[in-house]
mmCIF file of C-alpha atoms in Angstrom:
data_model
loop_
_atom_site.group_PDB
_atom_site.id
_atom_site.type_symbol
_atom_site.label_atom_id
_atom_site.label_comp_id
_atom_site.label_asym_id
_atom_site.label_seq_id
_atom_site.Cartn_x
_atom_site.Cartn_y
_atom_site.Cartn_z
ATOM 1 C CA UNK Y 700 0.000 0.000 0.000
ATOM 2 C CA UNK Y 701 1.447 3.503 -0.595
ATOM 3 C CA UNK Y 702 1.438 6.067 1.944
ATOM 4 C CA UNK Y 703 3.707 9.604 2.282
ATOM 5 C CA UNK Y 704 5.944 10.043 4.801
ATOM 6 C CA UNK Y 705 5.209 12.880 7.418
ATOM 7 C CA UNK Y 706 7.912 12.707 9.668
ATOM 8 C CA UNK Y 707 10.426 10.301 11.297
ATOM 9 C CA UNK Y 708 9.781 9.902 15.304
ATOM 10 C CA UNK Y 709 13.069 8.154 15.551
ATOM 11 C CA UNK Y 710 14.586 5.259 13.775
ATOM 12 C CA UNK Y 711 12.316 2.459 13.896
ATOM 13 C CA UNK Y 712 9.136 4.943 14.021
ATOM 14 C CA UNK Y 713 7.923 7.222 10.899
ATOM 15 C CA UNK Y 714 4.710 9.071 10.484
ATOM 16 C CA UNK Y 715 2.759 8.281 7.801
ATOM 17 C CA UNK Y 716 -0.119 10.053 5.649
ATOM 18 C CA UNK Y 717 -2.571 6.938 4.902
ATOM 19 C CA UNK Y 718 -5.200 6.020 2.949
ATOM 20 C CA UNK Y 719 -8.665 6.959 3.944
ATOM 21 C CA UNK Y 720 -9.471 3.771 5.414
ATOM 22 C CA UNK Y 721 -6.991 4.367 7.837
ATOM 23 C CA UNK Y 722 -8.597 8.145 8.864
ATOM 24 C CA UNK Y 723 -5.521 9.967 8.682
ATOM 25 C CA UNK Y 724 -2.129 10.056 9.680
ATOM 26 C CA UNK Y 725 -0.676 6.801 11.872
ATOM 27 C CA UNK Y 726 2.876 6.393 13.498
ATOM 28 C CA UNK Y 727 4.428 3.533 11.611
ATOM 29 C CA UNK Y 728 6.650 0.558 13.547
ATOM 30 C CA UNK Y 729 8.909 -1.086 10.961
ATOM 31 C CA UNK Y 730 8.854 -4.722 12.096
ATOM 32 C CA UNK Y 731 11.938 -6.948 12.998
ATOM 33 C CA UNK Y 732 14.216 -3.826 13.524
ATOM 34 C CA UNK Y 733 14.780 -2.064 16.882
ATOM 35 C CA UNK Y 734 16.840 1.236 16.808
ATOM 36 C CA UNK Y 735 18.536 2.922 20.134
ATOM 37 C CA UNK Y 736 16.178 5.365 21.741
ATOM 38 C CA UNK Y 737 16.250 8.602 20.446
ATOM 39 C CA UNK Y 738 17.923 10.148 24.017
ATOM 40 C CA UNK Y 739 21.210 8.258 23.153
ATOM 41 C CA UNK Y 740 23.642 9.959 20.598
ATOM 42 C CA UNK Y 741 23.620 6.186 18.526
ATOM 43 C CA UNK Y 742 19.387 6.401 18.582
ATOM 44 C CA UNK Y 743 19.422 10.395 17.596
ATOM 45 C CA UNK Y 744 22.211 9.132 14.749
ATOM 46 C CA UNK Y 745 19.523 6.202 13.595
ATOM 47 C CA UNK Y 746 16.558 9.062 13.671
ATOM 48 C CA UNK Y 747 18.874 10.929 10.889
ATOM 49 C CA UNK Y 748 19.824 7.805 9.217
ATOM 50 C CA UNK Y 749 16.221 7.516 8.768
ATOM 51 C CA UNK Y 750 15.593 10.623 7.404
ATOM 52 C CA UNK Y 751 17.518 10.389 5.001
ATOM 53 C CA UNK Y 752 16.033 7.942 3.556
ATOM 54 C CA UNK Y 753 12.374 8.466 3.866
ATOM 55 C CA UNK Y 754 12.251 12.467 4.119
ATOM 56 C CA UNK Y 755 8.990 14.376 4.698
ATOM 57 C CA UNK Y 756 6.517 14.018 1.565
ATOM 58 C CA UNK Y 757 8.597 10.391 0.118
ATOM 59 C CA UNK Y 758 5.961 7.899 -0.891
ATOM 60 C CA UNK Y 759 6.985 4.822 0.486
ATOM 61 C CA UNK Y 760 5.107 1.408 -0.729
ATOM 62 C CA UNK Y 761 4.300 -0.401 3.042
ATOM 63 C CA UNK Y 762 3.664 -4.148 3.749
ATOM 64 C CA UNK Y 763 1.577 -3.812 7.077
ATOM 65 C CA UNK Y 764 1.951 -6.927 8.946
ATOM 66 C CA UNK Y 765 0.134 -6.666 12.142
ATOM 67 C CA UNK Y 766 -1.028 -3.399 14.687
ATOM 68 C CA UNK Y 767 0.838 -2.331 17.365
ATOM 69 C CA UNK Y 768 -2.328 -2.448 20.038
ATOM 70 C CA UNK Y 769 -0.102 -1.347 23.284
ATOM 71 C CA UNK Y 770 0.603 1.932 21.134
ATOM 72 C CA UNK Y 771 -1.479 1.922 18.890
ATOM 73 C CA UNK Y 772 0.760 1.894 15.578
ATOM 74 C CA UNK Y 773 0.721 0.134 12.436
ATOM 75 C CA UNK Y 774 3.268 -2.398 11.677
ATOM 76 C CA UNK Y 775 4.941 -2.937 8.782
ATOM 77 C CA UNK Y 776 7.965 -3.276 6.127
ATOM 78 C CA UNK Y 777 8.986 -0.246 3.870
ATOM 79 C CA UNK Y 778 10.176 0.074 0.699
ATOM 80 C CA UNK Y 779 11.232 2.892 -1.487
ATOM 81 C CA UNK Y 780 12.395 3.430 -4.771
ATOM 82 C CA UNK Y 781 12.090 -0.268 -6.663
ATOM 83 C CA UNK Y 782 11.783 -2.637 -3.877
ATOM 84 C CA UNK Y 783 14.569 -1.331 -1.698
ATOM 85 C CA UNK Y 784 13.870 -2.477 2.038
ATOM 86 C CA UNK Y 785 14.263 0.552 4.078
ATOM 87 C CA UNK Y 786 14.105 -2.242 7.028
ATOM 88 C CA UNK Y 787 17.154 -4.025 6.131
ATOM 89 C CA UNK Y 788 19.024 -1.032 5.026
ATOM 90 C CA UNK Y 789 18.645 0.312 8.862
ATOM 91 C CA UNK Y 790 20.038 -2.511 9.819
ATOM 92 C CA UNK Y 791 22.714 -2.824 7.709
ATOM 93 C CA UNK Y 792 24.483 0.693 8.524
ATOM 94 C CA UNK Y 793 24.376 -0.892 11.845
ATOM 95 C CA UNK Y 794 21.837 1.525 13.383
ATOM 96 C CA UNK Y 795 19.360 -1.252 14.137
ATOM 97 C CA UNK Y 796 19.458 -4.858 15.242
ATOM 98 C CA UNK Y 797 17.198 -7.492 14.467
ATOM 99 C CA UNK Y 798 14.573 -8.717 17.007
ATOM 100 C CA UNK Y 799 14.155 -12.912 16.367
ATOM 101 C CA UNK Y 800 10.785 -11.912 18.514
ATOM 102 C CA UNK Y 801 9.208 -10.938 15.470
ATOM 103 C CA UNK Y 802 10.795 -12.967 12.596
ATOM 104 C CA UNK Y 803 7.405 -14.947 11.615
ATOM 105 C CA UNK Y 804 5.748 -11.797 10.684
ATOM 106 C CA UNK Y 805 8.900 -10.073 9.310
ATOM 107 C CA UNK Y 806 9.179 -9.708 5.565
ATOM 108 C CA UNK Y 807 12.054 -11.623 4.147
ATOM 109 C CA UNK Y 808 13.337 -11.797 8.004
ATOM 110 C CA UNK Y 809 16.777 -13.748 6.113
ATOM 111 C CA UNK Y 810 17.879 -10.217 4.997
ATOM 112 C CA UNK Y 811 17.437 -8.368 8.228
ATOM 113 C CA UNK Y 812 19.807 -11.155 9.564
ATOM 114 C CA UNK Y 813 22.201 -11.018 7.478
ATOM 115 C CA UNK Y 814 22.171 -6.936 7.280
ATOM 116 C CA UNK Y 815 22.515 -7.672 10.727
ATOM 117 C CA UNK Y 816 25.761 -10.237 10.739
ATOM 118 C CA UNK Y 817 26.975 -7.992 7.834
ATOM 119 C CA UNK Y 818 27.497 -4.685 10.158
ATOM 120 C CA UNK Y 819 28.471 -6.553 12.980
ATOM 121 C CA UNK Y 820 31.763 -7.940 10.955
ATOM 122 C CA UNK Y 821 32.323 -4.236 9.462
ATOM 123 C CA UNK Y 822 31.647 -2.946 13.393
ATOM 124 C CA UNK Y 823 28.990 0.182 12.055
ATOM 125 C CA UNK Y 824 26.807 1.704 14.212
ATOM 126 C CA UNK Y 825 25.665 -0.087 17.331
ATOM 127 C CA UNK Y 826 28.214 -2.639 16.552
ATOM 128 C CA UNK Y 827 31.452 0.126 16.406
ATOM 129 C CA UNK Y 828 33.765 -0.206 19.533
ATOM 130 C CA UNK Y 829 33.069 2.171 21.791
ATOM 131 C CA UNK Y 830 29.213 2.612 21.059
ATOM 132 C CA UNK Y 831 26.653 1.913 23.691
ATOM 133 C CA UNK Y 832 24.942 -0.804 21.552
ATOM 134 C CA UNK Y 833 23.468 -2.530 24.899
ATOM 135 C CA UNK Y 834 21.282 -1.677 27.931
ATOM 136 C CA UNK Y 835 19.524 1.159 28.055
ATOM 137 C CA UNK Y 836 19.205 2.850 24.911
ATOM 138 C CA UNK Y 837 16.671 0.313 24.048
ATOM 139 C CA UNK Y 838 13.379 0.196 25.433
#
């Protein structure tokens, strides 16, 4: 389904203009990923990382795969520009790691894992000495 992006909450997180059937705009959880929270320089880093690829106004093609009922998102896989997997690519700068939680409703969950082991090896992101890729800048 397409939708326009609003704005990016932080890097798992992006608003999203929807379809009527949806009335209005909806926050947007991109499933199988978890970033750092935004209050930690590696989660702010993600947010931008995010940006950049789905700016204010993009249209973005979205796989929903399930609602978020604690917080009342949708869920869901994104994809810009001829199929690329805004999920994976996250990952793969190494400013999200893969949650095995939700790998059964994940969209070709193989390529967040390997985007995952990929920046691990290179040691980007989350995965760079020195970053605080554990505790509490997730939730």
């Amino acid at each position: 389904m397409k939708m326009k992006v609003a704005f990016i909450t932080d890097g798992d997180t992006i608003g999203v203009i929807c379809p009527s059937q949806f009335e209005g705009n909806k926050r947007l959880r991109l499933v199988g990923i978890d970033c750092p929270e935004r209050k930690s320089v590696e989660g702010q880093i993600a947010r931008d990382y995010t940006y950049s690829l789905c700016p204010p106004n993009q249209e973005i093609k979205v796989v929903l795969v399930t609602g978020d009922r604690h917080w009342g998102r949708l869920v869901g896989a994104v994809y810009i520009e001829e199929g690329i997997y805004v999920n994976e690519l996250i990952v793969s700068a190494g400013w999200a790691r893969a949650v095995p939680e939700f790998q059964i409703q994940t969209p070709q969950w193989e390529r967040i894992v390997k985007a995952e082991e990929w920046a691990k090896r290179r040691k980007l992101g989350i995965w760079a000495e020195g970053a605080n890729s554990r505790g509490s800048q997730y939730k």
